Coordinates of C-alpha atoms and ligand atoms in Angstrom, one line a residue:
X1 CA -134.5 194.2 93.8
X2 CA -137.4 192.4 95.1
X3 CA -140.3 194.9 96.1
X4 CA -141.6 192.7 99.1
X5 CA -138.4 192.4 100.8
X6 CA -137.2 195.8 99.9
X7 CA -140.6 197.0 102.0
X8 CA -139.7 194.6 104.9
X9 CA -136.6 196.1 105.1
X10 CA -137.5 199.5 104.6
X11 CA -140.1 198.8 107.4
X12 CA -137.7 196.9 109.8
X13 CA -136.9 199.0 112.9
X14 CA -133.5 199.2 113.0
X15 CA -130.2 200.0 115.1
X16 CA -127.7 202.6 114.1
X17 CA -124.5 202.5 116.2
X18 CA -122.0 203.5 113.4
X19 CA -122.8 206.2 111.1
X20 CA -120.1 209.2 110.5
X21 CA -122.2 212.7 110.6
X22 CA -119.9 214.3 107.9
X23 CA -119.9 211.0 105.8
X24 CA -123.9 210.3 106.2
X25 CA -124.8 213.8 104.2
X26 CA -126.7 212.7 101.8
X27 CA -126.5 214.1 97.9
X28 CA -129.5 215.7 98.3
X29 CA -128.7 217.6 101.8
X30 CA -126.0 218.6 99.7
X31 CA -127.7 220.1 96.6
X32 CA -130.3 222.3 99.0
X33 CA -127.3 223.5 101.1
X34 CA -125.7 224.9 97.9
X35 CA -128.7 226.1 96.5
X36 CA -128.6 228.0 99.4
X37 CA -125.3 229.9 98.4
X38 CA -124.7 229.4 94.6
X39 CA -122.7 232.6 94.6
X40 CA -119.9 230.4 96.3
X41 CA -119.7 228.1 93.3
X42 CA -119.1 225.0 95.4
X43 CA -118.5 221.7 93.7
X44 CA -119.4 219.1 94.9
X45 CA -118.7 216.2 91.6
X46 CA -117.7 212.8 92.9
X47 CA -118.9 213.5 96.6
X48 CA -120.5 210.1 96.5
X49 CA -119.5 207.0 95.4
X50 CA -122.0 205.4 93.2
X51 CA -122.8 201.6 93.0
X52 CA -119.7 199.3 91.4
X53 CA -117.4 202.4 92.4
X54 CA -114.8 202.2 94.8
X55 CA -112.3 205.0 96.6
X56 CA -109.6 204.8 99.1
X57 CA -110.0 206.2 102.7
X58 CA -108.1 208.9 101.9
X59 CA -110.3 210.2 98.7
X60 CA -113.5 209.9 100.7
X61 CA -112.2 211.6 103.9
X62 CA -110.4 214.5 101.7
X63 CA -113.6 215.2 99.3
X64 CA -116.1 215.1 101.7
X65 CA -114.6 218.5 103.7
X66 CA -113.7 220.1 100.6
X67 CA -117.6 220.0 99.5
X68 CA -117.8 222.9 102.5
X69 CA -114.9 225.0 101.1
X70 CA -115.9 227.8 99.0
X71 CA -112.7 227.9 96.4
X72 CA -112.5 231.3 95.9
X73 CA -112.4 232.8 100.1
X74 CA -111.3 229.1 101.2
X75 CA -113.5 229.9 103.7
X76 CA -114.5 226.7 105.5
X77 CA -118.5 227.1 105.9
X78 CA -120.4 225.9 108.7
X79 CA -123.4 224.0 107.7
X80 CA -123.4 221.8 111.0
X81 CA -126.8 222.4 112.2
X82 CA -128.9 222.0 109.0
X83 CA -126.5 218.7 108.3
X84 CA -127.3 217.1 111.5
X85 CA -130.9 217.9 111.5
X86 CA -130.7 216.4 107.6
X87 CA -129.0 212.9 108.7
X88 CA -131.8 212.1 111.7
X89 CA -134.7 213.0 109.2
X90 CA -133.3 210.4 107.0
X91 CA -132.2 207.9 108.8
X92 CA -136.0 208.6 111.1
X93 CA -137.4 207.9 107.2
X94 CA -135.6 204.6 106.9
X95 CA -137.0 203.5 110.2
X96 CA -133.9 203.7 112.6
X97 CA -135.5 203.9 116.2
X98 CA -132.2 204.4 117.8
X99 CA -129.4 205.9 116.4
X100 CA -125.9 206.9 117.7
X101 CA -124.1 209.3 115.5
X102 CA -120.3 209.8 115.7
X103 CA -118.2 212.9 114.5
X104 CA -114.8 215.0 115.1
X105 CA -115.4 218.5 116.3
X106 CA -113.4 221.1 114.0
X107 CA -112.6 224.6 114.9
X108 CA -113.4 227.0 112.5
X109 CA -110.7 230.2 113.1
X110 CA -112.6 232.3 110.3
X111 CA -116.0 231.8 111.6
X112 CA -115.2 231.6 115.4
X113 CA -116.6 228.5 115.5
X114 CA -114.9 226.5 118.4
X115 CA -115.0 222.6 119.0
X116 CA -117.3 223.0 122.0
X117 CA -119.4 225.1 119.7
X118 CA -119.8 222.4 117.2
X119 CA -120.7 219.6 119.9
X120 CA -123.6 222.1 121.4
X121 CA -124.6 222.5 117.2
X122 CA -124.8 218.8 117.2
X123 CA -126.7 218.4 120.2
X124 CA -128.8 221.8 119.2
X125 CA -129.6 219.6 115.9
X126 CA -130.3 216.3 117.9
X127 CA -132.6 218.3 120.3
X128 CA -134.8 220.1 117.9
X129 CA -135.5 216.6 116.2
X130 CA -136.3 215.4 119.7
X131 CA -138.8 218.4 120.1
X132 CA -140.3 217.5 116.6
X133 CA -141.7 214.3 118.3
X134 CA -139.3 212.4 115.4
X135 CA -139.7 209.0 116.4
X136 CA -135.7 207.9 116.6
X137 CA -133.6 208.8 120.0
X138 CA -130.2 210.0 118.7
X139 CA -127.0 209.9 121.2
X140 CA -123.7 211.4 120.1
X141 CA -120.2 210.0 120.3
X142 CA -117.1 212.3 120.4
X143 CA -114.5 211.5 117.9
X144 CA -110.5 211.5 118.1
X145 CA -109.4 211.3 114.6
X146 CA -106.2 209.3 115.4
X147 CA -104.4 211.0 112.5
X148 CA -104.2 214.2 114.8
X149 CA -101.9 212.6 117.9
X150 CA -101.8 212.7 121.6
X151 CA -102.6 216.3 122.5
X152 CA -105.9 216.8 120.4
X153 CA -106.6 213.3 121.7
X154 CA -106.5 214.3 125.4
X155 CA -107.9 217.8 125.0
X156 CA -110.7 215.5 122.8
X157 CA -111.5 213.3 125.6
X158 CA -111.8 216.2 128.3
X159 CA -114.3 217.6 126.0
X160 CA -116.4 214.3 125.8
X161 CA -116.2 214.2 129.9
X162 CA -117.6 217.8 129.9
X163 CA -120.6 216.7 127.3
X164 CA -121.1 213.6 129.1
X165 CA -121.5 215.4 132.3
X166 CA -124.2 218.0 131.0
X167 CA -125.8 217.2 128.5
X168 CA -128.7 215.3 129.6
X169 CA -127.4 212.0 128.5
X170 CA -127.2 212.8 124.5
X171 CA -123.2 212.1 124.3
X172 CA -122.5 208.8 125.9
X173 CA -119.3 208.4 124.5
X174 CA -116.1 208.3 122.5
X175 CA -115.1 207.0 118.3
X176 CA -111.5 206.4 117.5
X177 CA -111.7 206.7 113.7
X178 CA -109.7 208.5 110.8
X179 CA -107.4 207.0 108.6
X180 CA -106.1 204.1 109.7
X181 CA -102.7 203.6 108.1
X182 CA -101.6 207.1 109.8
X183 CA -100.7 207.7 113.4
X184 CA -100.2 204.7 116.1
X185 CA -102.6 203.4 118.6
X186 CA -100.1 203.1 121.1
X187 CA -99.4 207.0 121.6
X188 CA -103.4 207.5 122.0
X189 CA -104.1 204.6 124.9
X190 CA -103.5 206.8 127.4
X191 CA -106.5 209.2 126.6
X192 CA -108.6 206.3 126.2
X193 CA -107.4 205.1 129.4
X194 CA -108.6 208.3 130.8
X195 CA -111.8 207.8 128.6
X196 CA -112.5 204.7 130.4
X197 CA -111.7 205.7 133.9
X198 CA -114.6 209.0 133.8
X199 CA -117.4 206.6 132.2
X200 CA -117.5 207.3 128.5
X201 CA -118.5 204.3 126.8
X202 CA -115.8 203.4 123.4
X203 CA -116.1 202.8 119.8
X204 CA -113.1 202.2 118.5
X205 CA -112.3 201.7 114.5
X206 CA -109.8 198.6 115.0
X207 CA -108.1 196.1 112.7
X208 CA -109.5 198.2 109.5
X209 CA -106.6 197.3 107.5
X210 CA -104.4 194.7 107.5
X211 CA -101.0 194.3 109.6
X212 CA -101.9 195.8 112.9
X213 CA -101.7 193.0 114.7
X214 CA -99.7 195.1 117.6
X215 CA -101.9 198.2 117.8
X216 CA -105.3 196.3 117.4
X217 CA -104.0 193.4 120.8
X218 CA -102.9 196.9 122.5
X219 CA -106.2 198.6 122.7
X220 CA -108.2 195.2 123.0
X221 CA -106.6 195.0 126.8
X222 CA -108.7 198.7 127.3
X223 CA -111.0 196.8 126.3
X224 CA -113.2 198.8 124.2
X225 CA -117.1 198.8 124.3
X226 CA -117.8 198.3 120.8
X227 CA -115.4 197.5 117.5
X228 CA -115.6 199.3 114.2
X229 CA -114.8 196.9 111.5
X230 CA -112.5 194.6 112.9
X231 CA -111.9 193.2 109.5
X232 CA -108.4 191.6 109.8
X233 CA -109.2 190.3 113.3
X234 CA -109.4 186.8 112.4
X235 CA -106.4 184.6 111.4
X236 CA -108.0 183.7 108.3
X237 CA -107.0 186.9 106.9
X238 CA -103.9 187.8 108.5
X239 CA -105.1 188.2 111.6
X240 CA -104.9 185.9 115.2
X241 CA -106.9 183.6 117.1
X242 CA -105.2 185.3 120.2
X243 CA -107.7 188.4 118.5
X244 CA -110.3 186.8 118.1
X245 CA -110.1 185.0 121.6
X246 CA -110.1 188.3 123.4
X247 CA -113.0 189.5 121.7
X248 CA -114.9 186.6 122.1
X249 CA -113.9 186.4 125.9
X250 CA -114.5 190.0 126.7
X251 CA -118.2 189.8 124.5
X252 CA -117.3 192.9 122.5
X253 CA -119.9 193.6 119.9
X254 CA -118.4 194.3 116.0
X255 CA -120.1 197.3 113.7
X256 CA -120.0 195.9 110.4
X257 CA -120.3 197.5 106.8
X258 CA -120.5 195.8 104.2
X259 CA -120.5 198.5 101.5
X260 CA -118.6 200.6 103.1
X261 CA -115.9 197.8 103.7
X262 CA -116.4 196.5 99.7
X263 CA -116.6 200.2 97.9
X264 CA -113.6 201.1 100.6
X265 CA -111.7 197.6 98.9
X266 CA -110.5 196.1 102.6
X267 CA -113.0 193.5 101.6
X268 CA -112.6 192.2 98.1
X269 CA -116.6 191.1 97.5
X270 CA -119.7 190.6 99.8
X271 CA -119.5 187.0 100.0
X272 CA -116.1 187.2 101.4
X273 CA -117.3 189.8 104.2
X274 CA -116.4 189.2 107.9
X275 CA -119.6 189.3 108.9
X276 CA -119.9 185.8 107.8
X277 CA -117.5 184.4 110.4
X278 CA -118.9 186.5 113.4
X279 CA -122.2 185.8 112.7
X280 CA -121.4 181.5 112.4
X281 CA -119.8 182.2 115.9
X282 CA -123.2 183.7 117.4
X283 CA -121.0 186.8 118.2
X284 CA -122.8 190.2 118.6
X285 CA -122.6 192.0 115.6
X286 CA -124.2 194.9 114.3
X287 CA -125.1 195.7 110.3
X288 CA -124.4 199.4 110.0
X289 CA -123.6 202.2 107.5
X290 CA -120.8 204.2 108.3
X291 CA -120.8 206.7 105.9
X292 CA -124.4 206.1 103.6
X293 CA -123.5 209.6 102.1
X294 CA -120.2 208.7 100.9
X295 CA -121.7 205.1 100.0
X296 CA -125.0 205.7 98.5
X297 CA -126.3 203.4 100.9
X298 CA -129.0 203.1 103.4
X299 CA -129.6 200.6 106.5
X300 CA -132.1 199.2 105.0
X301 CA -130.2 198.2 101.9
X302 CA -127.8 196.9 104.4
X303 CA -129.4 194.6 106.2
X304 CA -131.1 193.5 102.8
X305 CA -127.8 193.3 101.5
X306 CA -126.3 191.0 104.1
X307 CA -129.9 189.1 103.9
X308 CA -129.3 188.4 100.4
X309 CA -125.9 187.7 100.6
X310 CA -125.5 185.4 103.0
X311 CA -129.2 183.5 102.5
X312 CA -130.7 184.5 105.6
X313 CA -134.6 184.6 106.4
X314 CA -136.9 188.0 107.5
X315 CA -136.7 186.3 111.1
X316 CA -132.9 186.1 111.1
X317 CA -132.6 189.5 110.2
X318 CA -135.3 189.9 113.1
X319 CA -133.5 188.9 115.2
X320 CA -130.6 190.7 114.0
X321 CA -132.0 194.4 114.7
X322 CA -133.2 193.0 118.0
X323 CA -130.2 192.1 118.6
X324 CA -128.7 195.3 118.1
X325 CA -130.3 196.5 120.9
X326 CA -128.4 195.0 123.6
X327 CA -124.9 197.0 122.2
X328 CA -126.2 200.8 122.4
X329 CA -124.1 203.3 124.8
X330 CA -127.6 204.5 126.4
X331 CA -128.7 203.4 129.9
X332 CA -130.7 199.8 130.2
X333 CA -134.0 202.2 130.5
X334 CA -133.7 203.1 127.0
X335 CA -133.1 199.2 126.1
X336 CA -136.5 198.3 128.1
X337 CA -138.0 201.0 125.7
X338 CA -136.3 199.8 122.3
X339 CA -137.4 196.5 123.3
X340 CA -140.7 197.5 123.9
X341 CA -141.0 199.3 120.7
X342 CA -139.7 195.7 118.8
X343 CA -142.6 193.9 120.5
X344 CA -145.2 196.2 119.5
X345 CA -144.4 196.5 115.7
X346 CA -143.3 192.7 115.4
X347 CA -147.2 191.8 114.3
X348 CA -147.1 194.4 111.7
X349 CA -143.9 192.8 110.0
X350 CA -144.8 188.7 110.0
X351 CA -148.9 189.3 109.5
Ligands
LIG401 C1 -112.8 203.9 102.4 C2 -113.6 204.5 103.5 C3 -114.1 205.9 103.3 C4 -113.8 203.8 104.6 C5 -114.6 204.3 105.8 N1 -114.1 204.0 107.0 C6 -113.6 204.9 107.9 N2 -112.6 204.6 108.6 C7 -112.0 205.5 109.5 N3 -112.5 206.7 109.7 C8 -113.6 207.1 109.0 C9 -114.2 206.2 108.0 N4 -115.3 206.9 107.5 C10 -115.3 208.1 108.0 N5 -114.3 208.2 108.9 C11 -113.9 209.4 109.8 O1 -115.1 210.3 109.9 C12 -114.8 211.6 109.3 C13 -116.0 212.1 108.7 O2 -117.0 212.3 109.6 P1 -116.9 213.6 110.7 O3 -116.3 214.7 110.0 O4 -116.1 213.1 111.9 O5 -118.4 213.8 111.1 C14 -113.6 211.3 108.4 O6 -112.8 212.4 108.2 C15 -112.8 210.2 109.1 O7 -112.1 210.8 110.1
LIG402 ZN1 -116.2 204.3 110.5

């Protein structure tokens, strides 16, 4: 890779609006925390997928909690705190001024941990970084992982309303994510409805995989906030220009990954990435990670990915993160200071 533009990458202040906290553990994080306890013995081979691998949904999802499972006690450890605090260092390291981070609270029976509990460890995590004078301003999205139906998806949104309510402004919102070929969009609308109606802004994981044509024109009428993916949305493969009309119409900003979407095989090669089309339509779309723990990625390598790919210039990609800036959850006074922050380092970029 070219040093130069691997610097101006690296350098780039960037955007983070979709990054999965259990999925962004890094390897290393990973190694110190069971250093930490090598009486439990936990393995943790094939955690990440290295370049020119690839894994289903399903492998990813199922590996990355096992890594926390001691295999003797199958006792599910909690290592929330020091994991969260972990994924902002890094992604404050790769020069993300503004990140939102996304995960599904889990109960822990054996260790009393409760899903509240885990939200305020989040937000503990979030805070202390804040009080470290880190220069990144992390948010927090609730997430319903749609494989667990209607009742954890209601009792998930009440939670998010309580959070959004106290907690200062750090979770502005709701992810619909999990794997996509289980469970039905249709049974969960009416706790995004509900999402909607109390203010909490949405992310939802739509048109990952192909033939949900139904589900994906259902929760478009909400309409979400933001899209994650959105990879089969256009007609060109297999999806609709009734789709693509109604997120064009209702401006609706896509999170895009390109490895993710490549090692996770929806898309067959970078070329062929959706980003392409959305970004030829001058649609809002946002170069992100999702998991850069399961994808031994990074932001930077994203954007320098999608530079690279698709021949576009340092000012593009400019523009690009600037961009970016205009789809975050937090209030306009925090875009005014993003903004701000762009202008000042701009001269230190193009000198
Ligand atoms: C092939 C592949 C892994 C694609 C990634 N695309 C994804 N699509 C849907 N849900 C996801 C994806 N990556 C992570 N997640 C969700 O995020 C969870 C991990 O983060 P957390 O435990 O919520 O903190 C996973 O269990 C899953 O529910
Ligand atoms: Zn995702």
């Amino acid at each position: 890779m070219d040093g130069e533009a691997e610097l101006f990458y690296r350098q780039l202040p960037k955007v983070e609006l979709h990054a999965h906290l259990n999925g962004s553990v890094s390897v290393r994080t990973i190694d110190r925390l069971i250093g930490r306890k090598p009486h439990l013995n936990i393995q943790h081979s094939m955690t990440a997928i290295g370049k020119g691998q690839r894994r289903t949904l399903d492998d990813v999802a199922l590996k990355k909690e096992k890594q926390f499972i001691c295999p003797e006690c199958q006792q599910m450890f909690s290592f929330s705190f020091q994991v969260a605090t972990d994924v902002i260092r890094e992604f404050a390291a790769d020069s993300v001024k503004y990140l939102e981070l996304r995960s599904t609270p889990r109960e822990e029976k054996n260790t009393g941990l409760t899903k509240k509990g885990y939200i305020e460890t989040v937000i503990r995590a979030i805070q202390l970084c804040k009080d470290e004078g880190l220069d990144i301003d992390v948010r927090f999205l609730v997430a319903i992982d749609r494989r667990n139906g209607t009742q954890v998806a209601m009792e998930t949104v009440a939670l998010a309303e309580q959070f959004l309510l106290s907690s200062d402004g750090l979770v502005v919102g709701l992810d619909l994510s999990g794997d996509p070929t289980v469970g039905n969009g249709k049974a969960l609308l009416p706790a995004l409805e509900r999402a909607k109606n109390c203010g909490l802004k949405m992310s939802l994981h739509l048109s990952e995989v192909q033939s949900q044509l139904e589900e994906t024109d259902l929760l478009l009428n909400l309409p979400p906030n933001r899209i994650g993916h959105g990879t089969f949305l256009h007609p060109e493969v297999g999806g609709s220009q009734n789709l693509v009309d109604k997120v064009l119409k209702n401006s609706i900003p896509l999170e895009l990954c390109l490895t993710s979407n490549v090692k996770g095989q929806t898309v067959p090669s970078y070329s062929q990435h959706h980003f392409k089309y959305w970004y030829q339509l001058g649609h809002p779309s946002v170069i992100c990670t999702d998991d850069k723990g399961v994808f031994s990625t990074d932001l930077s390598q994203e954007y320098q990915l999608a530079a690279s790919t698709f021949g576009l210039s340092h000012a593009a990609m400019w523009k690009l993160s600037q961009q970016a800036i205009d789809c975050i959850f937090a209030p306009e006074t925090v875009k005014q200071q993003l903004r701000q922050k762009w202008t000042d380092l701009q001269p230190q970029l193009f000198q």
